[in-house]
Amino acid sequence: MARRIIGAYMGDATVASLFSVKMLFYLTIIGFSITILGLMGKSSDGIWVHSVPAAEEYCAYKSSLQVNHHGIASYCKYIVAVAAIGLVISFFEFCYAFLGIFFKWQQKLWYIEGAINLFFWAWWLVGAIVATAARPSTGMLNLHNNRTEVNAVEALLWANMCLYFFNIFLAFFIYWVGETGGWIPTVADYRVLTSIEKDQNISKGAELHQEESA
């Protein structure tokens, strides 16, 4: 009895810890997404200067001293879209996961949250790869003095990808620990279950024999 009580307590404590980590990750993703949008939207940071005539618009991505001084604006628009949509989804995921505090059924639907997390892990992964591949040349970074801002956007994209990767598994682990207390079957457990199954079969056979004799 004492072992069951301790196991139940440890299971609840583990679920609470995992749940807190998952919610913290969602909040961090929200914060990082807002930071990306702030860096991309502020012309003074020198990543995307768009409050000018179209001919003078500057986007740091794909810009170089030799080929393209103005960069390619579509890259900046894409990164803004990645961060903006990611921000909205992560906010709704945070609200949905918060229901797990009050409703047990939410944890049982872990595969829905896990599938969304898997999709947005790929979402941020592609965004991070695109931003990394389209980095401005060293000469342009020195010219516009925006190396810190470009590095920050790139790092935050990769960070959000990593956080979603962890949340894929956290959604399952919270359900698993909540349902089983973190129980992992062992050889000894298998032997016990096999023994119980044999006893049940013997009992059923004895009952049938008694019924036939009667």
PDB file of C-alpha atoms in Angstrom:
ATOM      1  CA  MET A   1       0.000   0.000   0.000  1.00  0.00           C
ATOM      2  CA  ALA A   2       2.764   2.416   0.995  1.00  0.00           C
ATOM      3  CA  ARG A   3       4.581   1.682  -2.273  1.00  0.00           C
ATOM      4  CA  ARG A   4       1.464   2.496  -4.303  1.00  0.00           C
ATOM      5  CA  ILE A   5       0.923   5.753  -2.426  1.00  0.00           C
ATOM      6  CA  ILE A   6       4.548   6.806  -2.934  1.00  0.00           C
ATOM      7  CA  GLY A   7       4.368   5.808  -6.606  1.00  0.00           C
ATOM      8  CA  ALA A   8       1.186   7.831  -7.125  1.00  0.00           C
ATOM      9  CA  TYR A   9       2.724  10.839  -5.385  1.00  0.00           C
ATOM     10  CA  MET A  10       5.921  10.638  -7.453  1.00  0.00           C
ATOM     11  CA  GLY A  11       3.845  10.258 -10.609  1.00  0.00           C
ATOM     12  CA  ASP A  12       1.837  13.392  -9.819  1.00  0.00           C
ATOM     13  CA  ALA A  13       4.992  15.319  -8.948  1.00  0.00           C
ATOM     14  CA  THR A  14       6.650  14.233 -12.196  1.00  0.00           C
ATOM     15  CA  VAL A  15       3.600  15.211 -14.240  1.00  0.00           C
ATOM     16  CA  ALA A  16       3.554  18.630 -12.568  1.00  0.00           C
ATOM     17  CA  SER A  17       7.264  19.119 -13.298  1.00  0.00           C
ATOM     18  CA  LEU A  18       6.973  18.045 -16.950  1.00  0.00           C
ATOM     19  CA  PHE A  19       3.859  20.167 -17.403  1.00  0.00           C
ATOM     20  CA  SER A  20       5.636  23.229 -15.970  1.00  0.00           C
ATOM     21  CA  VAL A  21       8.574  22.722 -18.332  1.00  0.00           C
ATOM     22  CA  LYS A  22       6.248  22.360 -21.329  1.00  0.00           C
ATOM     23  CA  MET A  23       4.342  25.546 -20.476  1.00  0.00           C
ATOM     24  CA  LEU A  24       7.628  27.400 -19.923  1.00  0.00           C
ATOM     25  CA  PHE A  25       8.788  26.289 -23.366  1.00  0.00           C
ATOM     26  CA  TYR A  26       5.575  27.608 -24.949  1.00  0.00           C
ATOM     27  CA  LEU A  27       6.027  30.955 -23.195  1.00  0.00           C
ATOM     28  CA  THR A  28       9.647  31.076 -24.332  1.00  0.00           C
ATOM     29  CA  ILE A  29       8.613  30.397 -27.936  1.00  0.00           C
ATOM     30  CA  ILE A  30       6.086  33.226 -27.691  1.00  0.00           C
ATOM     31  CA  GLY A  31       8.756  35.565 -26.308  1.00  0.00           C
ATOM     32  CA  PHE A  32      11.313  34.590 -28.956  1.00  0.00           C
ATOM     33  CA  SER A  33       8.732  35.045 -31.740  1.00  0.00           C
ATOM     34  CA  ILE A  34       7.874  38.542 -30.510  1.00  0.00           C
ATOM     35  CA  THR A  35      11.594  39.368 -30.390  1.00  0.00           C
ATOM     36  CA  ILE A  36      12.074  38.197 -33.990  1.00  0.00           C
ATOM     37  CA  LEU A  37       9.169  40.353 -35.135  1.00  0.00           C
ATOM     38  CA  GLY A  38      10.593  43.310 -33.220  1.00  0.00           C
ATOM     39  CA  LEU A  39      14.024  42.916 -34.813  1.00  0.00           C
ATOM     40  CA  MET A  40      12.554  42.483 -38.291  1.00  0.00           C
ATOM     41  CA  GLY A  41      10.075  45.339 -37.968  1.00  0.00           C
ATOM     42  CA  LYS A  42      12.439  47.976 -36.632  1.00  0.00           C
ATOM     43  CA  SER A  43      14.152  49.653 -39.561  1.00  0.00           C
ATOM     44  CA  SER A  44      16.871  51.092 -37.333  1.00  0.00           C
ATOM     45  CA  ASP A  45      18.122  47.540 -36.642  1.00  0.00           C
ATOM     46  CA  GLY A  46      19.149  47.376 -40.279  1.00  0.00           C
ATOM     47  CA  ILE A  47      17.699  43.977 -41.183  1.00  0.00           C
ATOM     48  CA  TRP A  48      14.691  45.148 -43.167  1.00  0.00           C
ATOM     49  CA  VAL A  49      14.344  48.793 -44.170  1.00  0.00           C
ATOM     50  CA  HIS A  50      10.889  48.857 -45.717  1.00  0.00           C
ATOM     51  CA  SER A  51       9.443  52.250 -44.774  1.00  0.00           C
ATOM     52  CA  VAL A  52      10.959  53.729 -47.941  1.00  0.00           C
ATOM     53  CA  PRO A  53      10.101  53.724 -51.656  1.00  0.00           C
ATOM     54  CA  ALA A  54      10.194  50.240 -53.159  1.00  0.00           C
ATOM     55  CA  ALA A  55      13.317  51.039 -55.177  1.00  0.00           C
ATOM     56  CA  GLU A  56      15.218  51.838 -51.952  1.00  0.00           C
ATOM     57  CA  GLU A  57      13.894  48.937 -49.869  1.00  0.00           C
ATOM     58  CA  TYR A  58      16.661  46.958 -48.177  1.00  0.00           C
ATOM     59  CA  CYS A  59      16.582  43.398 -46.814  1.00  0.00           C
ATOM     60  CA  ALA A  60      19.773  42.030 -45.297  1.00  0.00           C
ATOM     61  CA  TYR A  61      19.141  38.506 -46.520  1.00  0.00           C
ATOM     62  CA  LYS A  62      20.876  37.524 -49.766  1.00  0.00           C
ATOM     63  CA  SER A  63      22.606  40.916 -49.872  1.00  0.00           C
ATOM     64  CA  SER A  64      26.264  41.231 -50.837  1.00  0.00           C
ATOM     65  CA  LEU A  65      28.675  43.936 -51.913  1.00  0.00           C
ATOM     66  CA  GLN A  66      29.406  42.200 -55.196  1.00  0.00           C
ATOM     67  CA  VAL A  67      25.963  41.074 -56.420  1.00  0.00           C
ATOM     68  CA  ASN A  68      22.952  42.561 -54.651  1.00  0.00           C
ATOM     69  CA  HIS A  69      23.224  45.616 -52.405  1.00  0.00           C
ATOM     70  CA  HIS A  70      19.523  45.679 -51.534  1.00  0.00           C
ATOM     71  CA  GLY A  71      19.056  41.982 -50.797  1.00  0.00           C
ATOM     72  CA  ILE A  72      15.794  40.164 -51.537  1.00  0.00           C
ATOM     73  CA  ALA A  73      12.749  41.524 -49.701  1.00  0.00           C
ATOM     74  CA  SER A  74      10.782  38.277 -50.019  1.00  0.00           C
ATOM     75  CA  TYR A  75      13.190  36.609 -47.575  1.00  0.00           C
ATOM     76  CA  CYS A  76      12.432  39.217 -44.914  1.00  0.00           C
ATOM     77  CA  LYS A  77       8.687  38.866 -45.549  1.00  0.00           C
ATOM     78  CA  TYR A  78       8.990  35.095 -45.227  1.00  0.00           C
ATOM     79  CA  ILE A  79      10.808  35.268 -41.883  1.00  0.00           C
ATOM     80  CA  VAL A  80       8.208  37.723 -40.571  1.00  0.00           C
ATOM     81  CA  ALA A  81       5.449  35.332 -41.677  1.00  0.00           C
ATOM     82  CA  VAL A  82       7.198  32.390 -39.973  1.00  0.00           C
ATOM     83  CA  ALA A  83       7.467  34.305 -36.706  1.00  0.00           C
ATOM     84  CA  ALA A  84       3.967  35.833 -36.850  1.00  0.00           C
ATOM     85  CA  ILE A  85       2.143  32.567 -37.603  1.00  0.00           C
ATOM     86  CA  GLY A  86       4.360  30.713 -35.144  1.00  0.00           C
ATOM     87  CA  LEU A  87       3.498  33.292 -32.469  1.00  0.00           C
ATOM     88  CA  VAL A  88      -0.246  32.872 -32.966  1.00  0.00           C
ATOM     89  CA  ILE A  89      -0.087  29.071 -32.971  1.00  0.00           C
ATOM     90  CA  SER A  90       2.179  28.863 -29.927  1.00  0.00           C
ATOM     91  CA  PHE A  91      -0.203  31.163 -28.024  1.00  0.00           C
ATOM     92  CA  PHE A  92      -3.185  28.946 -28.822  1.00  0.00           C
ATOM     93  CA  GLU A  93      -1.154  25.841 -27.954  1.00  0.00           C
ATOM     94  CA  PHE A  94      -0.294  27.401 -24.604  1.00  0.00           C
ATOM     95  CA  CYS A  95      -3.993  28.038 -23.935  1.00  0.00           C
ATOM     96  CA  TYR A  96      -4.930  24.510 -25.042  1.00  0.00           C
ATOM     97  CA  ALA A  97      -2.228  22.916 -22.887  1.00  0.00           C
ATOM     98  CA  PHE A  98      -3.373  25.049 -19.947  1.00  0.00           C
ATOM     99  CA  LEU A  99      -6.676  23.146 -20.038  1.00  0.00           C
ATOM    100  CA  GLY A 100      -4.724  20.127 -18.829  1.00  0.00           C
ATOM    101  CA  ILE A 101      -4.733  21.642 -15.336  1.00  0.00           C
ATOM    102  CA  PHE A 102      -8.514  21.372 -15.133  1.00  0.00           C
ATOM    103  CA  PHE A 103      -9.496  18.625 -17.562  1.00  0.00           C
ATOM    104  CA  LYS A 104      -7.990  15.134 -17.566  1.00  0.00           C
ATOM    105  CA  TRP A 105      -9.238  14.448 -21.116  1.00  0.00           C
ATOM    106  CA  GLN A 106      -6.800  17.024 -22.511  1.00  0.00           C
ATOM    107  CA  GLN A 107      -3.809  14.886 -21.547  1.00  0.00           C
ATOM    108  CA  LYS A 108      -5.359  11.821 -23.214  1.00  0.00           C
ATOM    109  CA  LEU A 109      -5.421  13.729 -26.498  1.00  0.00           C
ATOM    110  CA  TRP A 110      -1.646  14.138 -26.360  1.00  0.00           C
ATOM    111  CA  TYR A 111      -1.302  12.952 -29.956  1.00  0.00           C
ATOM    112  CA  ILE A 112      -3.139  16.049 -31.231  1.00  0.00           C
ATOM    113  CA  GLU A 113      -0.749  18.378 -29.442  1.00  0.00           C
ATOM    114  CA  GLY A 114       2.165  16.156 -30.457  1.00  0.00           C
ATOM    115  CA  ALA A 115       1.172  16.277 -34.138  1.00  0.00           C
ATOM    116  CA  ILE A 116       0.885  20.081 -34.063  1.00  0.00           C
ATOM    117  CA  ASN A 117       4.261  20.307 -32.350  1.00  0.00           C
ATOM    118  CA  LEU A 118       5.792  18.023 -34.966  1.00  0.00           C
ATOM    119  CA  PHE A 119       4.463  20.217 -37.777  1.00  0.00           C
ATOM    120  CA  PHE A 120       5.719  23.432 -36.191  1.00  0.00           C
ATOM    121  CA  TRP A 121       9.052  21.843 -35.365  1.00  0.00           C
ATOM    122  CA  ALA A 122       9.422  21.406 -39.142  1.00  0.00           C
ATOM    123  CA  TRP A 123       8.005  24.931 -39.627  1.00  0.00           C
ATOM    124  CA  TRP A 124      10.721  26.546 -37.525  1.00  0.00           C
ATOM    125  CA  LEU A 125      13.384  24.197 -38.890  1.00  0.00           C
ATOM    126  CA  VAL A 126      12.705  25.320 -42.465  1.00  0.00           C
ATOM    127  CA  GLY A 127      12.621  28.964 -41.349  1.00  0.00           C
ATOM    128  CA  ALA A 128      15.961  28.593 -39.567  1.00  0.00           C
ATOM    129  CA  ILE A 129      17.558  26.861 -42.555  1.00  0.00           C
ATOM    130  CA  VAL A 130      16.322  29.560 -44.943  1.00  0.00           C
ATOM    131  CA  ALA A 131      17.588  32.386 -42.703  1.00  0.00           C
ATOM    132  CA  THR A 132      20.958  30.687 -42.234  1.00  0.00           C
ATOM    133  CA  ALA A 133      21.388  29.970 -45.944  1.00  0.00           C
ATOM    134  CA  ALA A 134      20.427  33.533 -46.888  1.00  0.00           C
ATOM    135  CA  ARG A 135      22.777  35.318 -44.472  1.00  0.00           C
ATOM    136  CA  PRO A 136      24.174  38.573 -45.829  1.00  0.00           C
ATOM    137  CA  SER A 137      27.806  38.645 -46.811  1.00  0.00           C
ATOM    138  CA  THR A 138      30.445  39.671 -44.289  1.00  0.00           C
ATOM    139  CA  GLY A 139      30.964  42.899 -46.180  1.00  0.00           C
ATOM    140  CA  MET A 140      27.283  43.848 -45.885  1.00  0.00           C
ATOM    141  CA  LEU A 141      27.231  42.953 -42.181  1.00  0.00           C
ATOM    142  CA  ASN A 142      30.187  45.267 -41.617  1.00  0.00           C
ATOM    143  CA  LEU A 143      28.717  47.994 -43.816  1.00  0.00           C
ATOM    144  CA  HIS A 144      25.327  48.111 -42.063  1.00  0.00           C
ATOM    145  CA  ASN A 145      26.669  47.121 -38.633  1.00  0.00           C
ATOM    146  CA  ASN A 146      23.785  44.685 -38.134  1.00  0.00           C
ATOM    147  CA  ARG A 147      25.687  41.475 -37.371  1.00  0.00           C
ATOM    148  CA  THR A 148      24.240  41.216 -33.855  1.00  0.00           C
ATOM    149  CA  GLU A 149      20.659  41.595 -35.060  1.00  0.00           C
ATOM    150  CA  VAL A 150      21.067  39.101 -37.914  1.00  0.00           C
ATOM    151  CA  ASN A 151      22.696  36.583 -35.568  1.00  0.00           C
ATOM    152  CA  ALA A 152      19.922  37.103 -33.010  1.00  0.00           C
ATOM    153  CA  VAL A 153      17.144  36.369 -35.510  1.00  0.00           C
ATOM    154  CA  GLU A 154      18.961  33.290 -36.735  1.00  0.00           C
ATOM    155  CA  ALA A 155      19.609  32.016 -33.186  1.00  0.00           C
ATOM    156  CA  LEU A 156      15.998  32.562 -32.104  1.00  0.00           C
ATOM    157  CA  LEU A 157      14.685  30.655 -35.123  1.00  0.00           C
ATOM    158  CA  TRP A 158      16.882  27.684 -34.238  1.00  0.00           C
ATOM    159  CA  ALA A 159      15.938  27.977 -30.555  1.00  0.00           C
ATOM    160  CA  ASN A 160      12.204  27.829 -31.309  1.00  0.00           C
ATOM    161  CA  MET A 161      12.817  24.755 -33.459  1.00  0.00           C
ATOM    162  CA  CYS A 162      14.583  23.045 -30.542  1.00  0.00           C
ATOM    163  CA  LEU A 163      11.849  23.971 -28.058  1.00  0.00           C
ATOM    164  CA  TYR A 164       9.158  22.501 -30.309  1.00  0.00           C
ATOM    165  CA  PHE A 165      11.250  19.346 -30.661  1.00  0.00           C
ATOM    166  CA  PHE A 166      11.268  18.889 -26.886  1.00  0.00           C
ATOM    167  CA  ASN A 167       7.542  19.635 -26.603  1.00  0.00           C
ATOM    168  CA  ILE A 168       6.753  16.822 -29.055  1.00  0.00           C
ATOM    169  CA  PHE A 169       7.989  14.349 -26.454  1.00  0.00           C
ATOM    170  CA  LEU A 170       6.762  16.246 -23.400  1.00  0.00           C
ATOM    171  CA  ALA A 171       3.158  15.970 -24.614  1.00  0.00           C
ATOM    172  CA  PHE A 172       3.516  12.161 -24.617  1.00  0.00           C
ATOM    173  CA  PHE A 173       5.534  11.854 -21.404  1.00  0.00           C
ATOM    174  CA  ILE A 174       2.965  13.873 -19.434  1.00  0.00           C
ATOM    175  CA  TYR A 175       0.208  11.507 -20.595  1.00  0.00           C
ATOM    176  CA  TRP A 176       2.344   8.398 -20.012  1.00  0.00           C
ATOM    177  CA  VAL A 177       3.438   9.346 -16.494  1.00  0.00           C
ATOM    178  CA  GLY A 178      -0.083  10.486 -15.608  1.00  0.00           C
ATOM    179  CA  GLU A 179      -1.589   7.182 -16.730  1.00  0.00           C
ATOM    180  CA  THR A 180       1.084   4.722 -15.571  1.00  0.00           C
ATOM    181  CA  GLY A 181       3.121   6.643 -13.008  1.00  0.00           C
ATOM    182  CA  GLY A 182       6.144   6.207 -15.260  1.00  0.00           C
ATOM    183  CA  TRP A 183       5.937   2.423 -15.119  1.00  0.00           C
ATOM    184  CA  ILE A 184       8.261   0.573 -17.501  1.00  0.00           C
ATOM    185  CA  PRO A 185       7.597  -3.180 -17.906  1.00  0.00           C
ATOM    186  CA  THR A 186      10.411  -5.479 -16.753  1.00  0.00           C
ATOM    187  CA  VAL A 187      11.107  -9.207 -17.101  1.00  0.00           C
ATOM    188  CA  ALA A 188       9.856  -9.709 -13.544  1.00  0.00           C
ATOM    189  CA  ASP A 189       6.577  -7.957 -14.392  1.00  0.00           C
ATOM    190  CA  TYR A 190       6.167 -10.187 -17.430  1.00  0.00           C
ATOM    191  CA  ARG A 191       6.661 -13.288 -15.325  1.00  0.00           C
ATOM    192  CA  VAL A 192       4.099 -12.108 -12.775  1.00  0.00           C
ATOM    193  CA  LEU A 193       1.538 -11.374 -15.494  1.00  0.00           C
ATOM    194  CA  THR A 194       2.211 -14.749 -17.116  1.00  0.00           C
ATOM    195  CA  SER A 195       1.754 -16.487 -13.772  1.00  0.00           C
ATOM    196  CA  ILE A 196      -1.521 -14.652 -13.140  1.00  0.00           C
ATOM    197  CA  GLU A 197      -2.754 -15.575 -16.620  1.00  0.00           C
ATOM    198  CA  LYS A 198      -1.919 -19.249 -16.007  1.00  0.00           C
ATOM    199  CA  ASP A 199      -3.757 -19.206 -12.659  1.00  0.00           C
ATOM    200  CA  GLN A 200      -6.812 -17.651 -14.319  1.00  0.00           C
ATOM    201  CA  ASN A 201      -6.794 -20.320 -17.040  1.00  0.00           C
ATOM    202  CA  ILE A 202      -6.507 -23.074 -14.422  1.00  0.00           C
ATOM    203  CA  SER A 203      -9.396 -21.580 -12.446  1.00  0.00           C
ATOM    204  CA  LYS A 204     -11.556 -21.341 -15.563  1.00  0.00           C
ATOM    205  CA  GLY A 205     -10.721 -24.955 -16.429  1.00  0.00           C
ATOM    206  CA  ALA A 206     -11.648 -26.109 -12.931  1.00  0.00           C
ATOM    207  CA  GLU A 207     -14.970 -24.243 -13.089  1.00  0.00           C
ATOM    208  CA  LEU A 208     -15.811 -25.790 -16.439  1.00  0.00           C
ATOM    209  CA  HIS A 209     -14.936 -29.232 -15.113  1.00  0.00           C
ATOM    210  CA  GLN A 210     -17.199 -28.722 -12.096  1.00  0.00           C
ATOM    211  CA  GLU A 211     -20.063 -27.558 -14.351  1.00  0.00           C
ATOM    212  CA  GLU A 212     -19.663 -30.600 -16.575  1.00  0.00           C
ATOM    213  CA  SER A 213     -19.551 -32.935 -13.556  1.00  0.00           C
ATOM    214  CA  ALA A 214     -22.700 -31.340 -12.171  1.00  0.00           C
TER     215      ALA A 214
END
